[in-house]
Short mmCIF file of C-alpha atoms in Angstrom, two decimals:
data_model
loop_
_atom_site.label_atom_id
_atom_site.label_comp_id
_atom_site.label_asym_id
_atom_site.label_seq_id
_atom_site.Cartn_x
_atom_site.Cartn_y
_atom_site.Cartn_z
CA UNK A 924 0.00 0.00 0.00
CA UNK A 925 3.13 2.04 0.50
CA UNK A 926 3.75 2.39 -3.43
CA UNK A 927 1.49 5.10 -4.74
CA UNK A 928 0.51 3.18 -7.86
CA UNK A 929 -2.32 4.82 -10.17
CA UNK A 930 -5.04 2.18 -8.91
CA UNK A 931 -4.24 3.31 -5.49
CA UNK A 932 -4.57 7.34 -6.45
CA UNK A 933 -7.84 6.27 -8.05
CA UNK A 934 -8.98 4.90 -5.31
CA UNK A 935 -7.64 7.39 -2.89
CA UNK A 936 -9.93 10.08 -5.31
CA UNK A 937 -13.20 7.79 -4.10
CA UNK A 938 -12.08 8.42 -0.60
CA UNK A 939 -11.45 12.78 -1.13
CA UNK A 940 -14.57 12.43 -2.95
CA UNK A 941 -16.81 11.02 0.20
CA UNK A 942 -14.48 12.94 2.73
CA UNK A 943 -16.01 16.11 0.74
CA UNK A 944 -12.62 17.97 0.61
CA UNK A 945 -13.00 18.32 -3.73
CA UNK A 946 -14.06 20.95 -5.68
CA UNK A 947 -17.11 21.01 -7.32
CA UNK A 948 -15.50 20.59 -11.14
CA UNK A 949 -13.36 17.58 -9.12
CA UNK A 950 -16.77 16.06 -7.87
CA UNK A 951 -18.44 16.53 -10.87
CA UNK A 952 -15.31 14.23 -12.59
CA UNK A 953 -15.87 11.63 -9.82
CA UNK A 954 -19.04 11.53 -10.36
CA UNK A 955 -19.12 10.92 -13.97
CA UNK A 956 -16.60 8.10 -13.34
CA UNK A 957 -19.27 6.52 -10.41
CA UNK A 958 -22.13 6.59 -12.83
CA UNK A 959 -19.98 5.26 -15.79
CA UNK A 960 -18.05 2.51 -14.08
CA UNK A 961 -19.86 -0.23 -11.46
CA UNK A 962 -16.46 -1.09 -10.19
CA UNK A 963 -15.80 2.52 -9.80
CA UNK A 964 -19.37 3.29 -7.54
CA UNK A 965 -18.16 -0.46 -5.52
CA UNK A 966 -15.03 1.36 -4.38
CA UNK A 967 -17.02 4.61 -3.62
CA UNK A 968 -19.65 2.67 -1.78
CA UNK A 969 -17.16 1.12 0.48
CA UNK A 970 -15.25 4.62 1.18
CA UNK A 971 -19.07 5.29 2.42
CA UNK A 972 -18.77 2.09 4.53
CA UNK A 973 -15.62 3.29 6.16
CA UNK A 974 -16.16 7.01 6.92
CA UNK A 975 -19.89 8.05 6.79
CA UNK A 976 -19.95 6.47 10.50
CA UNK A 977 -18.52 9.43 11.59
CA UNK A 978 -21.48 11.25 11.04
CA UNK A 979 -22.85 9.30 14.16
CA UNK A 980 -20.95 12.10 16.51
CA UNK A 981 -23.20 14.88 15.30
CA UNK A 982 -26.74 14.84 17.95
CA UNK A 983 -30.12 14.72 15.72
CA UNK A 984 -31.92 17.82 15.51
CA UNK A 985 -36.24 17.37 14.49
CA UNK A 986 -36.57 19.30 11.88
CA UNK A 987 -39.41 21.57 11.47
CA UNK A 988 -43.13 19.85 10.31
CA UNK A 989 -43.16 21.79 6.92
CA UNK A 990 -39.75 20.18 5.57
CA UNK A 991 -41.92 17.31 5.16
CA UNK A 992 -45.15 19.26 3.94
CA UNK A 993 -42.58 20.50 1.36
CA UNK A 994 -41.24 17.15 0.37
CA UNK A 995 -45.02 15.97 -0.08
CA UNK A 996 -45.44 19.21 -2.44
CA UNK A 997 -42.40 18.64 -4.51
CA UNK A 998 -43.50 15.34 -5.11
CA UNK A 999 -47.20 16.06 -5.64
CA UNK A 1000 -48.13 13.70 -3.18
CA UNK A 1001 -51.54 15.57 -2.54
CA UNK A 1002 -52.49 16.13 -5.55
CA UNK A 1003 -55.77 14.08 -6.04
CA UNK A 1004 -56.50 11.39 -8.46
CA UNK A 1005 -52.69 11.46 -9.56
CA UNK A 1006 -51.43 8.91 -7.43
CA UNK A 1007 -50.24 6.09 -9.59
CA UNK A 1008 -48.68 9.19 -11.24
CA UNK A 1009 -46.05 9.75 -9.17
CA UNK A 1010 -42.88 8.33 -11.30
CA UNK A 1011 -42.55 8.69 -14.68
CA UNK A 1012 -46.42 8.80 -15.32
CA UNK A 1013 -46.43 11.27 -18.17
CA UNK A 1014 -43.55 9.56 -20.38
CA UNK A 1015 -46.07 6.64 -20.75
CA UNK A 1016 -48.99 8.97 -21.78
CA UNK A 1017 -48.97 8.77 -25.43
CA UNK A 1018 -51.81 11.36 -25.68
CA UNK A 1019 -49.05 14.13 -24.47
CA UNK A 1020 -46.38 13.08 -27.08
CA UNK A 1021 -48.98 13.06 -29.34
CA UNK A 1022 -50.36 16.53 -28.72
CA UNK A 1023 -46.91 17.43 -28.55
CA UNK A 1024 -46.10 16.39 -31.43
CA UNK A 1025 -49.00 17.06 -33.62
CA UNK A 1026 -50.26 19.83 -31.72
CA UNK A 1027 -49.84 23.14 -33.57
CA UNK A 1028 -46.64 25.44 -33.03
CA UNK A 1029 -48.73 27.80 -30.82
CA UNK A 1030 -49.92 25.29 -28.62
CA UNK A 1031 -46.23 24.28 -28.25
CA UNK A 1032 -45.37 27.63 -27.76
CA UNK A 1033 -48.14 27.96 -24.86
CA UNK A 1034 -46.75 24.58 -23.36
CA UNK A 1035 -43.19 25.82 -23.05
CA UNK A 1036 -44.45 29.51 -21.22
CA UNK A 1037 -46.60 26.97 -19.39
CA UNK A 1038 -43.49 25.11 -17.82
CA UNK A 1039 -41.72 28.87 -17.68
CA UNK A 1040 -44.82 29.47 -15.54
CA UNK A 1041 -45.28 26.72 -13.50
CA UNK A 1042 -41.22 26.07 -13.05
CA UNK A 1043 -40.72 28.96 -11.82
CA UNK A 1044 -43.88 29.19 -8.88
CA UNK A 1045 -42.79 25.69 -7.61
CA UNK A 1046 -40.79 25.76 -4.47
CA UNK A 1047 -37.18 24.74 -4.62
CA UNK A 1048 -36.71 21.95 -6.81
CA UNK A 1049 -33.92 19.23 -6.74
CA UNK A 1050 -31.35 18.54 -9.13
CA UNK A 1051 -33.75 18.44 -12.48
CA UNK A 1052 -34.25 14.38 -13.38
CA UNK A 1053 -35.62 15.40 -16.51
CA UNK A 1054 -33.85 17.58 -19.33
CA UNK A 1055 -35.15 18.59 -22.64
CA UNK A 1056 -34.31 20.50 -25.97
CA UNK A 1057 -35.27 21.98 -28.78
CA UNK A 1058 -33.43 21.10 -32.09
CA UNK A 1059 -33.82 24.01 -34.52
CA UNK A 1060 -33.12 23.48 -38.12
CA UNK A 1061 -30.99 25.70 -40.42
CA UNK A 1062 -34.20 27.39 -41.66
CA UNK A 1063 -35.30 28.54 -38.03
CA UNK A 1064 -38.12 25.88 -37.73
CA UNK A 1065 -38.23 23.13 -35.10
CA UNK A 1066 -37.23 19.67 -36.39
CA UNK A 1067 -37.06 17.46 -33.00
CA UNK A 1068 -37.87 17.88 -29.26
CA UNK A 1069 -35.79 15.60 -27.19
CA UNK A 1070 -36.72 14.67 -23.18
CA UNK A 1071 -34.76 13.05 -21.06
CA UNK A 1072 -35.72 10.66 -18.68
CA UNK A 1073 -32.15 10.89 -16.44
CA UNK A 1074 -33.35 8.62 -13.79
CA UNK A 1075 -34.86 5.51 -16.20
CA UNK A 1076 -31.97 6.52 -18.71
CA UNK A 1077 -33.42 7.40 -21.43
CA UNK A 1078 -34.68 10.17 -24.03
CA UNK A 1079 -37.31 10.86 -26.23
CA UNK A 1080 -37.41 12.33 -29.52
CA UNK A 1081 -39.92 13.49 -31.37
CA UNK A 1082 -40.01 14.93 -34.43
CA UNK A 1083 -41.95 18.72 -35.38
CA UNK A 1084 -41.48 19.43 -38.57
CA UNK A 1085 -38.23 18.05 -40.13
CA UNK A 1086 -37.34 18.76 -43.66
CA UNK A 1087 -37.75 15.56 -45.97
CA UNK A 1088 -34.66 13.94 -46.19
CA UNK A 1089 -33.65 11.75 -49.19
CA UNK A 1090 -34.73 8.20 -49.14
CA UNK A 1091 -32.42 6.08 -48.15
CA UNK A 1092 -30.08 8.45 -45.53
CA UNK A 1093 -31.59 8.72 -41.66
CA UNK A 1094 -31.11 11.19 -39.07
CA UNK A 1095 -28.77 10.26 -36.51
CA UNK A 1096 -28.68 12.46 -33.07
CA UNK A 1097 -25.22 13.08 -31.34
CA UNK A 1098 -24.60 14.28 -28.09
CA UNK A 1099 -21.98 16.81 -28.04
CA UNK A 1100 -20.26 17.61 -24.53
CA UNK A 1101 -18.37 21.01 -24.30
CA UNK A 1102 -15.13 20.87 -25.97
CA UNK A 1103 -15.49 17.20 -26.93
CA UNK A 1104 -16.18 15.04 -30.14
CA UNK A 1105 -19.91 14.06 -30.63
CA UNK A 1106 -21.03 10.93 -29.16
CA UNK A 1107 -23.43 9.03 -30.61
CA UNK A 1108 -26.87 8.58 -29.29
CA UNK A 1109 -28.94 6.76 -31.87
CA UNK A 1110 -31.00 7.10 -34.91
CA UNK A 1111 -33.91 8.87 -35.13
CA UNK A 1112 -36.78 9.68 -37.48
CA UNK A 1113 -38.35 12.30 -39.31
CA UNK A 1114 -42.28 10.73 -39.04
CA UNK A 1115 -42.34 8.89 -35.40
CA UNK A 1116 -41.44 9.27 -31.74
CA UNK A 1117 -38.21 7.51 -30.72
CA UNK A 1118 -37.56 6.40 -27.46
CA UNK A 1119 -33.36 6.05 -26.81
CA UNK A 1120 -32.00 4.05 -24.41
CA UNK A 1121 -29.19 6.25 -22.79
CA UNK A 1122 -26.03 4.31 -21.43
CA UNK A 1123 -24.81 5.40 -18.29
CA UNK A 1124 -21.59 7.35 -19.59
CA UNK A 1125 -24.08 9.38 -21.83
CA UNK A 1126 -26.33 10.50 -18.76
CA UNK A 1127 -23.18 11.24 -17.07
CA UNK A 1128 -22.40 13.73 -19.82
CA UNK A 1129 -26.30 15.07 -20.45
CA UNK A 1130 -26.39 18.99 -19.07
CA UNK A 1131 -26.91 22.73 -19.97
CA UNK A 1132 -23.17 22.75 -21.20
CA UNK A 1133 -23.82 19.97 -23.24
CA UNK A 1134 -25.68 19.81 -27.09
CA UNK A 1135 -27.87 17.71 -29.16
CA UNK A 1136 -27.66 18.09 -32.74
CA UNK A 1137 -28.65 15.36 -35.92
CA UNK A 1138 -27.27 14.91 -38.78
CA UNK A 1139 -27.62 12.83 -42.41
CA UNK A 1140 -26.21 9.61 -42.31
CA UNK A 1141 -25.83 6.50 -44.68
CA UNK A 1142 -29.20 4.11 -43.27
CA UNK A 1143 -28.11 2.14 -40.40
CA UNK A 1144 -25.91 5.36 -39.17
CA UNK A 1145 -22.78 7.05 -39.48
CA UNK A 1146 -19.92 3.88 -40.55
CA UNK A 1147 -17.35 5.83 -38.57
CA UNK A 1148 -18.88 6.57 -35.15
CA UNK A 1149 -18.43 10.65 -36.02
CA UNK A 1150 -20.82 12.41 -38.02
CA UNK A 1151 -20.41 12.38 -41.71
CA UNK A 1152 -23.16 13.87 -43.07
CA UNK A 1153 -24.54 17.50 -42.69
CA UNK A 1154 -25.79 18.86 -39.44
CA UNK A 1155 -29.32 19.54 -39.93
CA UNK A 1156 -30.61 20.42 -36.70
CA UNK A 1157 -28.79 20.99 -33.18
CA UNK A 1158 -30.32 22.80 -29.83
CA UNK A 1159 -28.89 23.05 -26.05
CA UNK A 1160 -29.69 21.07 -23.32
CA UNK A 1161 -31.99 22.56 -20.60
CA UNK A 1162 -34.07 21.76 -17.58
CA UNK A 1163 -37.41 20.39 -17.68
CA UNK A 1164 -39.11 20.16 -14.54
CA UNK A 1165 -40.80 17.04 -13.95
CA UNK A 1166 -44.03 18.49 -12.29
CA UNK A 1167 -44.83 20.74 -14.60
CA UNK A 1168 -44.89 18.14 -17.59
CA UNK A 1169 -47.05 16.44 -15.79
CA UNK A 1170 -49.52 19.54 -15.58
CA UNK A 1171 -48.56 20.17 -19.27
CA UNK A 1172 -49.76 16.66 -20.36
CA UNK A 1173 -53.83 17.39 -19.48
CA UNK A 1174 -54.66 19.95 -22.00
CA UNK A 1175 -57.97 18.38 -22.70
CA UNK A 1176 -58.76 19.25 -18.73
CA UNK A 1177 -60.31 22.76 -18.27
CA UNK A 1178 -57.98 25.31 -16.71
CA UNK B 798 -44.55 -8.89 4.75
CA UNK B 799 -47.71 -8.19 5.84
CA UNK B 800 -48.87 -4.49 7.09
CA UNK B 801 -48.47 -5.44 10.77
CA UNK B 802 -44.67 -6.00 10.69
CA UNK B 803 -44.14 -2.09 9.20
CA UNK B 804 -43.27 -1.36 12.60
CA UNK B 805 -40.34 -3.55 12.87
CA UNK B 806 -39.14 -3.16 9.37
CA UNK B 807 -35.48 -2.09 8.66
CA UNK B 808 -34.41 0.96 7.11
CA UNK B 809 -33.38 -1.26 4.38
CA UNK B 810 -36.87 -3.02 3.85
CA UNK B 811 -38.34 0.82 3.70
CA UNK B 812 -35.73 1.99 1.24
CA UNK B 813 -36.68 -1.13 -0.41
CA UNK B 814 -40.38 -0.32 -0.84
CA UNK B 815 -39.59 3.31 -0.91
CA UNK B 816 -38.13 2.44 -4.30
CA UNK B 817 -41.37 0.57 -5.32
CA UNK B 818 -43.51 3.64 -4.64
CA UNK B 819 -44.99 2.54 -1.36
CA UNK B 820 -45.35 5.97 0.43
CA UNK B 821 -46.12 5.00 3.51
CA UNK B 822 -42.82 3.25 3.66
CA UNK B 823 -41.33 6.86 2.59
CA UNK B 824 -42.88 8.28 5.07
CA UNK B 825 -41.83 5.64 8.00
CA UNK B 826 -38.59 6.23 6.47
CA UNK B 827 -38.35 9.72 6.83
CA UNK B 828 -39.61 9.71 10.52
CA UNK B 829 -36.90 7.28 11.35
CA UNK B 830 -34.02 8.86 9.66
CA UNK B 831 -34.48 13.15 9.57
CA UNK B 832 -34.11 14.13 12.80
CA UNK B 833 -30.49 12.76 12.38
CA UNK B 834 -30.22 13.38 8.75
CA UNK B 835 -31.00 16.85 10.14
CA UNK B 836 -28.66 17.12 12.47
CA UNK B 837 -26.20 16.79 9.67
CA UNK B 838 -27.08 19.15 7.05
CA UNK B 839 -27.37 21.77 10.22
CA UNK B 840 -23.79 20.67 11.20
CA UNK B 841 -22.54 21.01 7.76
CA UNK B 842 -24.78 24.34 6.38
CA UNK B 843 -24.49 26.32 9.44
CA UNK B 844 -27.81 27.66 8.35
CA UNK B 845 -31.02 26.48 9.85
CA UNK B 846 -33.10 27.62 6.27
CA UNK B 847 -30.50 25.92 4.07
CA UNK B 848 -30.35 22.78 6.25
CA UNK B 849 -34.04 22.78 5.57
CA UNK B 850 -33.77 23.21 2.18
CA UNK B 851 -30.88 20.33 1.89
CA UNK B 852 -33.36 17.99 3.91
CA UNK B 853 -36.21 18.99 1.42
CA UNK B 854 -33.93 18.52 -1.95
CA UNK B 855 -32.30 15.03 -0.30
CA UNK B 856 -35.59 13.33 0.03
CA UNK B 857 -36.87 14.07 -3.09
CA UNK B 858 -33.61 13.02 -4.12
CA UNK B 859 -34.61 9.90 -2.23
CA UNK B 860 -38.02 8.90 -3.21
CA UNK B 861 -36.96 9.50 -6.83
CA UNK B 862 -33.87 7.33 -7.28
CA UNK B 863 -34.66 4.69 -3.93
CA UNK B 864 -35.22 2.04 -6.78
CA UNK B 865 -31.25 2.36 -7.60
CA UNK B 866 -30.46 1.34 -3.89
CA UNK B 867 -28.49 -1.53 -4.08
CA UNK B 868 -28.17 -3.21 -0.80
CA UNK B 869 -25.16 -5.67 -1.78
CA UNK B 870 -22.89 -2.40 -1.90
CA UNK B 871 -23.77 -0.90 1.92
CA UNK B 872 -26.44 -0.25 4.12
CA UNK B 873 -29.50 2.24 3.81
CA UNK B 874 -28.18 4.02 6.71
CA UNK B 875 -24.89 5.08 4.98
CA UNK B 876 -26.52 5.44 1.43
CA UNK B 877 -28.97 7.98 3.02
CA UNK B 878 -25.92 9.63 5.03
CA UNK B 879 -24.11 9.60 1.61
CA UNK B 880 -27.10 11.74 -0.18
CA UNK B 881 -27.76 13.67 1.91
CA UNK B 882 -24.11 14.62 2.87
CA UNK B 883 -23.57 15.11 -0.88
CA UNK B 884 -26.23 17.31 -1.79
CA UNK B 885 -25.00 19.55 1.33
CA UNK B 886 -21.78 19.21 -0.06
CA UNK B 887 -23.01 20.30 -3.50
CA UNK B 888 -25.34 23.00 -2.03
CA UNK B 889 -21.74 24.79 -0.53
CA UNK B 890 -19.55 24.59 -4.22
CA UNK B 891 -22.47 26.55 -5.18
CA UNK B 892 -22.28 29.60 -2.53
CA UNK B 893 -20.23 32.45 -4.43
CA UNK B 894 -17.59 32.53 -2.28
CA UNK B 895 -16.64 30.80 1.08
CA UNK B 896 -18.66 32.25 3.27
CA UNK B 897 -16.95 30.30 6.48
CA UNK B 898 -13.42 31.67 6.93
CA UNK B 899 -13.18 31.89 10.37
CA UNK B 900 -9.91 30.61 10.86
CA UNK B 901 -8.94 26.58 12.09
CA UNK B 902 -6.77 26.10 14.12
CA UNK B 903 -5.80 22.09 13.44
CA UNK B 904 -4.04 21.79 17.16
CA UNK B 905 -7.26 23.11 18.78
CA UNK B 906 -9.87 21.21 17.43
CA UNK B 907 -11.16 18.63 19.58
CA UNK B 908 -10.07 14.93 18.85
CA UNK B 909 -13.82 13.81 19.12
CA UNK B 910 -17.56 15.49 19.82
CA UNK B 911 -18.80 12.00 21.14
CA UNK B 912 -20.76 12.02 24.35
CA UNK B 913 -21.28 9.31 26.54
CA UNK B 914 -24.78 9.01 25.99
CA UNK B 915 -24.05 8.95 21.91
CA UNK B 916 -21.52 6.55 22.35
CA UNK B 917 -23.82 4.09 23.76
CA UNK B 918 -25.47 3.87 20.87
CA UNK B 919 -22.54 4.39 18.59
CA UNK B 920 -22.59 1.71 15.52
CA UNK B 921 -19.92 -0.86 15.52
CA UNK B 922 -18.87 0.44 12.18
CA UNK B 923 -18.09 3.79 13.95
CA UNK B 924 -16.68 2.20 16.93
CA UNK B 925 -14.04 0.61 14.40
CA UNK B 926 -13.77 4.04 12.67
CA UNK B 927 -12.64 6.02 15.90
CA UNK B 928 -10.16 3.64 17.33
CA UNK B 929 -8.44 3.85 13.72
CA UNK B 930 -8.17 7.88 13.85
CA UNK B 931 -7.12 7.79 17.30
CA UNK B 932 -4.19 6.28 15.78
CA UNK B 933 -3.38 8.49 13.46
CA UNK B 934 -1.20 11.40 13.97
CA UNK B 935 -3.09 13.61 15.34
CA UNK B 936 -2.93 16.25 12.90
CA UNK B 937 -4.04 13.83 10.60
CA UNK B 938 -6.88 12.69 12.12
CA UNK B 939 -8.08 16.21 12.93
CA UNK B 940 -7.73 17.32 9.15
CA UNK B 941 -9.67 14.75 8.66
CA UNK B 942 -12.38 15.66 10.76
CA UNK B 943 -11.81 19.25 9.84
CA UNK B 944 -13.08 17.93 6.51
CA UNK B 945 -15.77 15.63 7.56
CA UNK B 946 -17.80 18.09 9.94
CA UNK B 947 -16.95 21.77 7.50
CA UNK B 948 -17.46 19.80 3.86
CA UNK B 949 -14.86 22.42 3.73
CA UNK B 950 -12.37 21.36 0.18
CA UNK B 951 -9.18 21.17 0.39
CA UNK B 952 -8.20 24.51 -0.24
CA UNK B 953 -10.70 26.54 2.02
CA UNK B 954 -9.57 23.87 4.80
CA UNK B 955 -5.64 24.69 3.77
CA UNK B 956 -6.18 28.22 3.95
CA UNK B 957 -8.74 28.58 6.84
CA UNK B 958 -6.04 26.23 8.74
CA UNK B 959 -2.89 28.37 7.82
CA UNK B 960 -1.33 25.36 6.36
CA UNK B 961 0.04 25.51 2.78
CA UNK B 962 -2.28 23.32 0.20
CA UNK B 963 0.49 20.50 -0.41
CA UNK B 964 0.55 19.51 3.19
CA UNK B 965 -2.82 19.60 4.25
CA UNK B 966 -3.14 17.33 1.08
CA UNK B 967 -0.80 14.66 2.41
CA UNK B 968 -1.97 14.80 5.71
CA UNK B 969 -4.90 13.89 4.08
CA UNK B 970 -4.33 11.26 1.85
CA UNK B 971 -1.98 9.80 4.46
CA UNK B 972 -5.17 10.05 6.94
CA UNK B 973 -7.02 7.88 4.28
CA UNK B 974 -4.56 5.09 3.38
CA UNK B 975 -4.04 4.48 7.03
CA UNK B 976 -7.25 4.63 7.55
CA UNK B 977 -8.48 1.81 4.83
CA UNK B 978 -5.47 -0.37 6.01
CA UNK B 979 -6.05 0.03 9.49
CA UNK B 980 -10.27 -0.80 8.57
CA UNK B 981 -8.98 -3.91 6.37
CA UNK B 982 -7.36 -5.76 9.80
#
């Protein structure tokens, strides 16, 4: 154990990350590497084993009745008649990605203020577990939407109003971290609602720095694992709070 | 498991059902586990309203990804500690700029907090823990509490300590390899 070999630094990094003592672009990293790599999150999860316990120095305090009322809130838990709602309800309801999809652009428009809206009279949320975007084409129009799911791993797409594309090519949809190369997330279509599986190293990488963008490829995708058609459409990655796509996804209920 | 054993059911078994949606095991679990939860995020946010909030955000946190508890890799106790110690921990990178400067003085701080009354009920898991850091150099096992109870990095806890970055990094890192081979035997 004496010899600092790189296993041993990597492992050491677990232990700084669980102590607390890195900074939040070193956490971040960590992180990343937890959600990408089970062996990784083992050795994390047994830094836990060996130095959470001294958290059992510090007394309890009770903490004050509406920390719960606010956790019921957050998770709608009083809302009535929504109770089998609770996870991941609306990405099952068809009827939203249909209205969605089909539903006219000022409809969409009125959906996004509508989570604008709603987002923004919600009390504090958590870390967002669902992201979206918006992938504009060259000519200004919308050509996808993309949600993601980040807690069942996986994304959406659904196509507005894509340009025909010639017979024969297919969109394919890259993820494109900050200052890295695209990574492929799957192929897509211009007519139908895709649902992606993510893999974990993609989740890890999903955020506001972080794009979407499709381009042309050969059918069955790009040969090369890079792009090598044009880009036809591309948007940022953004926050879309869970509670108010639920609300969103029962227009046919009177306001 | 019928409905009349809830009241004997491990934190584990609530997680468990937690993760299948059952609320009323959420709720049992929350009762069980906040007040000390609490005590942490208070400990570590030196803010009563912020605690609150990290308590709030954690447990959402909780209900939302319980189904990605996986008991083979540590108990629920720990894996609660662990998200609710890192959203606190996340919740101070964010603050602009260290708002905690007051100064640490390494020698001064106390070796342990633990009352007699906790340590009667002190896991065996944290009995193990403490007669590893006791040890430790002490300077050691003080920047390592340093860390622990401040979520302080390594810089603020270099700088708030008056001890330059490289060697509150070894002490450290020396703290944590002794540490995991002293926890191995």
């Amino acid at each position: 154990m004496s010899t600092p070999t790189d296993d041993d630094k990597g492992d050491l990094r677990y232990a700084e990350y669980v102590l607390g003592v890195l900074d939040a672009d070193a956490r971040a990293a960590v992180e990343r590497e937890l959600a990408a790599s089970p062996q990784a999150a083992a050795a994390e999860a047994q830094w836990r084993q060996r130095l959470l316990p001294l958290a059992e120095e510090i007394g309890p305090e009770t903490p004050p009745p509406q920390v719960w009322a606010r956790i019921r809130a957050a998770l709608e838990f009083d809302a009535p008649a929504r109770a089998a709602d609770a996870r991941g309800g609306w990405w099952e309801n068809i009827r939203l990605w249909h209205w969605l999809t089909f539903g006219s652009g000022a409809l969409l428009a009125a959906a996004c203020a509508a989570l604008v809206v709603m987002a923004t009279h919600r009390p504090p949320t958590p870390p967002i577990p669902y992201m979206a975007a918006t992938l504009m084409e060259t000519n200004g129009q919308v050509g996808w939407t993309a949600t993601m799911d980040v807690g069942k791993a996986r994304m959406i797409v659904v196509p507005a109003a894509p340009q025909a594309i010639h017979a024969g090519r297919t969109p394919e949809l890259w993820l494109i971290p900050q200052g890295a190369r695209p990574i492929a997330v799957g192929l897509i279509s211009t007519h139908a609602p895709m649902t992606l599986t993510l893999s974990a190293s993609l989740v890890a990488r999903l955020g506001p720095t972080a794009r979407l963008a499709v381009s042309i490829e050969p059918r069955g995708g790009s040969p090369t694992g890079q792009p090598t058609g044009p880009v036809v459409a591309a948007g940022a990655i953004g926050a879309a709070p869970a509670s108010a796509l639920r609300l969103v996804g029962t227009p046919q209920r009177p306001a | 498991m019928n409905d009349t054993s809830t009241q004997t059911d491990t934190l584990e078994q609530l997680l468990a059902r937690t993760g299948t949606g059952d609320r009323a095991a959420f709720a049992r679990l929350y009762q069980q586990t906040a007040p000390r939860l609490f005590g942490l995020c208070v400990r570590l946010m030196q803010d009563r309203s912020e605690a609150e909030d990290v308590l709030q955000e954690a447990f959402v946190s909780v209900w939302r990804r319980a189904n990605r508890y996986n008991s083979s890799l540590g108990g629920a106790n720990t894996w609660l500690t662990a998200v609710v110690r890192n959203r606190a921990i996340d919740k101070l990178r964010q603050r602009r700029e260290a708002t905690n400067t007051d100064p640490l003085e390494f020698e001064r701080l106390p070796d342990a907090s633990h009352g007699p009354d906790a340590r009667a009920m002190a896991s065996a898991d944290y009995l193990r823990l403490e007669r590893c850091l006791e040890q430790l150099d002490p300077k050691y096992s003080r920047s390592v509490r340093a860390a622990f109870f401040t979520g302080a990095t390594y810089k603020e806890l270099a700088e708030r300590g008056q001890v330059p970055l490289a060697t509150l990094k070894s002490w450290i890192r020396r703290a944590l390899q002794q540490l995991r081979t002293c926890l191995e035997t």
